[in-house]
PDB file of C-alpha atoms in Angstrom:
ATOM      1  CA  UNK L   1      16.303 179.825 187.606  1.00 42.00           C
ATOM      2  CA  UNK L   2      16.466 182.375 190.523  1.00 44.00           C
ATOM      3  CA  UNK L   3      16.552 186.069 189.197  1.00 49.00           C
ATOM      4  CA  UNK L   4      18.324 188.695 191.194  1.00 47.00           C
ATOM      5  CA  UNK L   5      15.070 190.682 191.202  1.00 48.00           C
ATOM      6  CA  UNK L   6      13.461 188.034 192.797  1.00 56.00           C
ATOM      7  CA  UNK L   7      15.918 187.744 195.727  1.00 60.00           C
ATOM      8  CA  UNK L   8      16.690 191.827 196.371  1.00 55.00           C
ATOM      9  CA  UNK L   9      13.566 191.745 198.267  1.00 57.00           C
ATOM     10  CA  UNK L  10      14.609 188.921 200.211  1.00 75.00           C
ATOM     11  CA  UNK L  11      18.280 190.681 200.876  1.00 78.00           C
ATOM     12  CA  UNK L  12      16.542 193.899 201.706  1.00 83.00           C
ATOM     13  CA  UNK L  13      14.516 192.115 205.005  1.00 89.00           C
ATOM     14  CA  UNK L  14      11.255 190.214 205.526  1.00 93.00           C
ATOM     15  CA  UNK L  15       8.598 193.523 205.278  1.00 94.00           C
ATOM     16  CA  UNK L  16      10.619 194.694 201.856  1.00 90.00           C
ATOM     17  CA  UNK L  17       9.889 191.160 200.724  1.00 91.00           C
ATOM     18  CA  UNK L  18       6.193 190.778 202.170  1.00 94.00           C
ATOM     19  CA  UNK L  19       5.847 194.267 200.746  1.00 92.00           C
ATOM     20  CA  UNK L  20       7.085 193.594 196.977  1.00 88.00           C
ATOM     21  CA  UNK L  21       4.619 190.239 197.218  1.00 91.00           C
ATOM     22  CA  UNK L  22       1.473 192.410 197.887  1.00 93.00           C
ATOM     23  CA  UNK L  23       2.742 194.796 195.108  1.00 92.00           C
ATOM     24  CA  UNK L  24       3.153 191.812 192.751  1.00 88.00           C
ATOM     25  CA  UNK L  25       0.241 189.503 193.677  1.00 88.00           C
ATOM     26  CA  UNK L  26       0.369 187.777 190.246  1.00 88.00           C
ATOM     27  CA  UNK L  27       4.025 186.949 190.917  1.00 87.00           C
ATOM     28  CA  UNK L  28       5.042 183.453 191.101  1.00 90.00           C
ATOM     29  CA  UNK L  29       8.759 183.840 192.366  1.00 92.00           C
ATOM     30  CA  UNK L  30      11.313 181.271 191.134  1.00 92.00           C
ATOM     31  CA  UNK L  31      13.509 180.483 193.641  1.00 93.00           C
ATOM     32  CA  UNK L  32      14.433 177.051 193.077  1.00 94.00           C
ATOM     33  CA  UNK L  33      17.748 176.087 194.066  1.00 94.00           C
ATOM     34  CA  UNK L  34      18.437 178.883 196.118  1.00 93.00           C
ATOM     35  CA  UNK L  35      20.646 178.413 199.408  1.00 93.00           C
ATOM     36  CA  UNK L  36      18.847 180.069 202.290  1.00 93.00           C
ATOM     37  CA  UNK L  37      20.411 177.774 204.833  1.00 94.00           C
ATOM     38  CA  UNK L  38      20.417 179.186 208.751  1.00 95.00           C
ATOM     39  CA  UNK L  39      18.712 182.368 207.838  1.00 93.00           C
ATOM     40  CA  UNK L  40      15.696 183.231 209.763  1.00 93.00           C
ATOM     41  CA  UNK L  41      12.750 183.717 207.248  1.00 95.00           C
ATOM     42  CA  UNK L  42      10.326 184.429 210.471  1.00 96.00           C
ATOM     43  CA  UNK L  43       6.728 185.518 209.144  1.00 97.00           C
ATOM     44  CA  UNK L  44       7.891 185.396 205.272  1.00 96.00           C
ATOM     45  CA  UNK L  45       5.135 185.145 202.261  1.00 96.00           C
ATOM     46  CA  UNK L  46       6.618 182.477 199.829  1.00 96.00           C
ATOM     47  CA  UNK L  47       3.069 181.213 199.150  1.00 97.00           C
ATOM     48  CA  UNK L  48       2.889 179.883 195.451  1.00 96.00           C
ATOM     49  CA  UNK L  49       6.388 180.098 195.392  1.00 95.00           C
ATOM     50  CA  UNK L  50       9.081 177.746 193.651  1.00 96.00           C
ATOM     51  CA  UNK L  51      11.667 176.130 195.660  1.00 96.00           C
ATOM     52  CA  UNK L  52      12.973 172.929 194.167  1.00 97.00           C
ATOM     53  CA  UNK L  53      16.083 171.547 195.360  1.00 98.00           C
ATOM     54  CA  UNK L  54      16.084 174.308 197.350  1.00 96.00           C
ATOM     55  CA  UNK L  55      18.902 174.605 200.641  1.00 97.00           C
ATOM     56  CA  UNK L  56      16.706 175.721 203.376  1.00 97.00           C
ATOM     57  CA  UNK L  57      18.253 173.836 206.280  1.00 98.00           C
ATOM     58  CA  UNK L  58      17.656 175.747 209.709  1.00 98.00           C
ATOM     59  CA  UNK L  59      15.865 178.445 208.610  1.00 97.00           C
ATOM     60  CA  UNK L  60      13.647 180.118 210.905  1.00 97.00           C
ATOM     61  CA  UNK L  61      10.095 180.126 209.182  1.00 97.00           C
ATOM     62  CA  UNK L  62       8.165 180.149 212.246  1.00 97.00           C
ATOM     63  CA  UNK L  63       4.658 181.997 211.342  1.00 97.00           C
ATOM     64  CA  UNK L  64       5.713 181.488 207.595  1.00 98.00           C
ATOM     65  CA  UNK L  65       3.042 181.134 204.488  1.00 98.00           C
ATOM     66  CA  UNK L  66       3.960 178.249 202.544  1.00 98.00           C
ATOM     67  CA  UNK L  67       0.744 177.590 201.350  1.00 98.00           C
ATOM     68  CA  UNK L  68       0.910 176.161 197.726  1.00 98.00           C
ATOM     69  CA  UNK L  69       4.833 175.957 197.561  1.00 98.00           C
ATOM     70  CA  UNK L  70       6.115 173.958 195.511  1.00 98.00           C
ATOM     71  CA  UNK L  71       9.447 172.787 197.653  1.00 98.00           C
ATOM     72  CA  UNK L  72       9.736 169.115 196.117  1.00 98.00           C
ATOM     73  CA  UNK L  73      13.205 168.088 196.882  1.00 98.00           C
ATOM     74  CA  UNK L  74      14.092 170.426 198.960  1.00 98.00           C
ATOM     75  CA  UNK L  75      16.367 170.517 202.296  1.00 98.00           C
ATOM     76  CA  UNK L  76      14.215 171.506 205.087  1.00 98.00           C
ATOM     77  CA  UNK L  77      15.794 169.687 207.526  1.00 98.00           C
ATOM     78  CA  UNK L  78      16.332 171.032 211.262  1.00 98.00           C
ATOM     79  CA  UNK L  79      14.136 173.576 210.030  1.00 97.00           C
ATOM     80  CA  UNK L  80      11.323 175.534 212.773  1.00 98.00           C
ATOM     81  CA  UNK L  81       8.484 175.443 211.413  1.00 97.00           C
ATOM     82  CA  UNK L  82       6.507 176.066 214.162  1.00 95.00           C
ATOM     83  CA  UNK L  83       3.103 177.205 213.504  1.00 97.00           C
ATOM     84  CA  UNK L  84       3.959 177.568 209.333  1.00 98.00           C
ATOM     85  CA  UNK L  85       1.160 177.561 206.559  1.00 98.00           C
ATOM     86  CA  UNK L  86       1.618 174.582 204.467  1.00 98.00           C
ATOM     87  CA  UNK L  87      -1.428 174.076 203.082  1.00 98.00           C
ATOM     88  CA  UNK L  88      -1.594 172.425 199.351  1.00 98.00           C
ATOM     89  CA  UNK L  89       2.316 172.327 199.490  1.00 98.00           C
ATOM     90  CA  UNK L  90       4.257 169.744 197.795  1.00 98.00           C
ATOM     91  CA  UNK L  91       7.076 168.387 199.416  1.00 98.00           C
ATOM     92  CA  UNK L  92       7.902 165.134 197.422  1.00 98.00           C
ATOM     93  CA  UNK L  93      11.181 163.313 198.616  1.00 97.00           C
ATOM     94  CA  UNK L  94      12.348 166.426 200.676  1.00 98.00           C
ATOM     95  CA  UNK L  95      14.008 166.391 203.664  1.00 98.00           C
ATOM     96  CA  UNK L  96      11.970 167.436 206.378  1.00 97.00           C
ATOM     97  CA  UNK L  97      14.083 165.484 209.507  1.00 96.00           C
ATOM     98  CA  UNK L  98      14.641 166.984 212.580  1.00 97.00           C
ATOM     99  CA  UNK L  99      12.546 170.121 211.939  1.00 97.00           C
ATOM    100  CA  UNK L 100       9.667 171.574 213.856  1.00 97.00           C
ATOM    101  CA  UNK L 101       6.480 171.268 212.725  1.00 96.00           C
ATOM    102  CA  UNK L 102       4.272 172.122 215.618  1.00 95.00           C
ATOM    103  CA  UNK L 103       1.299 173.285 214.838  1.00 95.00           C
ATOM    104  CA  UNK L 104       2.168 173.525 211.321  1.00 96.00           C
ATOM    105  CA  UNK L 105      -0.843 173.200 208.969  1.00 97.00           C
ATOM    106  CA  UNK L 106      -0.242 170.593 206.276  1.00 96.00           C
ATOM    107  CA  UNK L 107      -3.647 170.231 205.244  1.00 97.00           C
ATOM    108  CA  UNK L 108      -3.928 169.183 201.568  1.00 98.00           C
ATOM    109  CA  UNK L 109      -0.006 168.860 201.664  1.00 97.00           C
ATOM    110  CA  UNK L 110       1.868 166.200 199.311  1.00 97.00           C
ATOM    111  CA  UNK L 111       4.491 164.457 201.451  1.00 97.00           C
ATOM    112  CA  UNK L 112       5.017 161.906 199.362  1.00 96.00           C
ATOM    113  CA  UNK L 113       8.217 160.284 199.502  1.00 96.00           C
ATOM    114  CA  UNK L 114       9.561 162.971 202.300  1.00 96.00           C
ATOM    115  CA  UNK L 115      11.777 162.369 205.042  1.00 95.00           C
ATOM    116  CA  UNK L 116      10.588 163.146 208.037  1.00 94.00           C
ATOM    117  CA  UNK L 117      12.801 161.258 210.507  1.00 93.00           C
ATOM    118  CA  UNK L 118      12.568 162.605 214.333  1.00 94.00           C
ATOM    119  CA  UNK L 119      10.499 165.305 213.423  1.00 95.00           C
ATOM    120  CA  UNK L 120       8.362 166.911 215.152  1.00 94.00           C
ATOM    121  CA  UNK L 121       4.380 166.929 214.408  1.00 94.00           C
ATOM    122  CA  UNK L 122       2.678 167.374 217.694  1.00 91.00           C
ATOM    123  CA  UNK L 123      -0.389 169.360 216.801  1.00 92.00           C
ATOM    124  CA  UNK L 124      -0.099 169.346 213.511  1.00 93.00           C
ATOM    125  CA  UNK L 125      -2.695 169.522 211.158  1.00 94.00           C
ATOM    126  CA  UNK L 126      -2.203 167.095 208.039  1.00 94.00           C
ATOM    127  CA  UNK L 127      -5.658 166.565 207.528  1.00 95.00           C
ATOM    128  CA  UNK L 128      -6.366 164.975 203.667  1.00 96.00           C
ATOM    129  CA  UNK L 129      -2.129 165.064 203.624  1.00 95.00           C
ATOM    130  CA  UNK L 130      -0.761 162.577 200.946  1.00 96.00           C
ATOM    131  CA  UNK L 131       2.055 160.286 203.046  1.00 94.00           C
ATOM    132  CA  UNK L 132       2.756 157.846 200.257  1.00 91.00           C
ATOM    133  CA  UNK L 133       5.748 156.290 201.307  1.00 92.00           C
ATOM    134  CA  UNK L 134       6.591 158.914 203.682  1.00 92.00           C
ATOM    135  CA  UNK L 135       9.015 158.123 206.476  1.00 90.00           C
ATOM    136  CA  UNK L 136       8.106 159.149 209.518  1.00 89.00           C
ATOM    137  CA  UNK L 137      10.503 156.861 211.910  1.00 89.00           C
ATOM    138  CA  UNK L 138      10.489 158.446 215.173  1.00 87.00           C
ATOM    139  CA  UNK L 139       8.043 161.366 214.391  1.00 87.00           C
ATOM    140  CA  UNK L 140       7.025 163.438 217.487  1.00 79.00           C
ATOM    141  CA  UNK L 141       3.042 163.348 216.822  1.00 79.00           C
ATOM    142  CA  UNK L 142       1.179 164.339 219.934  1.00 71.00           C
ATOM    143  CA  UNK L 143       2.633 165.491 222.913  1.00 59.00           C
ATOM    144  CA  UNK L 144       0.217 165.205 225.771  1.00 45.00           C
ATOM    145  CA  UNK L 145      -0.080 168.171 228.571  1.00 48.00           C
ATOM    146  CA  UNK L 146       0.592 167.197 231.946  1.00 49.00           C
ATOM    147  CA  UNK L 147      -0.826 170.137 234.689  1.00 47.00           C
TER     148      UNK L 147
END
């Protein structure tokens, strides 16, 4: 259940949030089911956060920490993630097509049963990644540079 509390910060901009998460350090914010769809979430802390089933399709989190997230079942499709911490994540069966993940970390993360159809991975670190069952149908993974 997603408290108002928990997404004032959120409403009030990125450093209010960031802010209220260093105040609150033991905090593990609930914000499962939440709708955060097209909003740009550039540079946010949601580390150890709760976001099941959550509507995050095209949000900005470029630069994001995600690490230890639990986002299982969640909409992150079309999403840029480009250079996002997702380390120790969980992801099960959500939908991660069409986003960027360029040189997103993933180590540790659990994909399993995700969607990640025509996403982008190029760079990507998913070392010791669970990809049970993942699909990953016309994945971007490395990108070579031409000079």
């Amino acid at each position: 259940m997603v408290l108002p509390l928990q997404i004032s910060p959120i409403q009030d901009g990125i450093p209010a949030w960031n802010a209220w998460r260093q105040q609150h350090p033991d905090s593990l914010p609930d914000l499962s089911g939440v709708n955060f769809a097209g909003q740009e979430l550039r540079e946010i802390d949601l580390s150890l956060s709760f976001l099941r089933n959550a509507n995050l399709s095209r949000v900005d989190f470029c630069l994001a920490n995600l690490e230890e997230a639990n986002l299982d079942g969640a909409n992150l499709s079309e999403c840029a993630m480009y250079t996002a911490n997702l380390r120790y994540a969980t992801l099960k069966e959500s939908n991660l097509s069409q986003a960027d993940l360029v040189e997103a970390s993933l180590v540790g993360a659990d994909l399993s049963l995700a969607m990640l159809q025509n996403t982008r991975l190029d760079r990507a670190d998913l070392t010791d990644a669970c990809l049970y069952t993942t699909n990953l149908r016309h994945c971007l993974l490395y990108t070579s540079r031409r000079g």
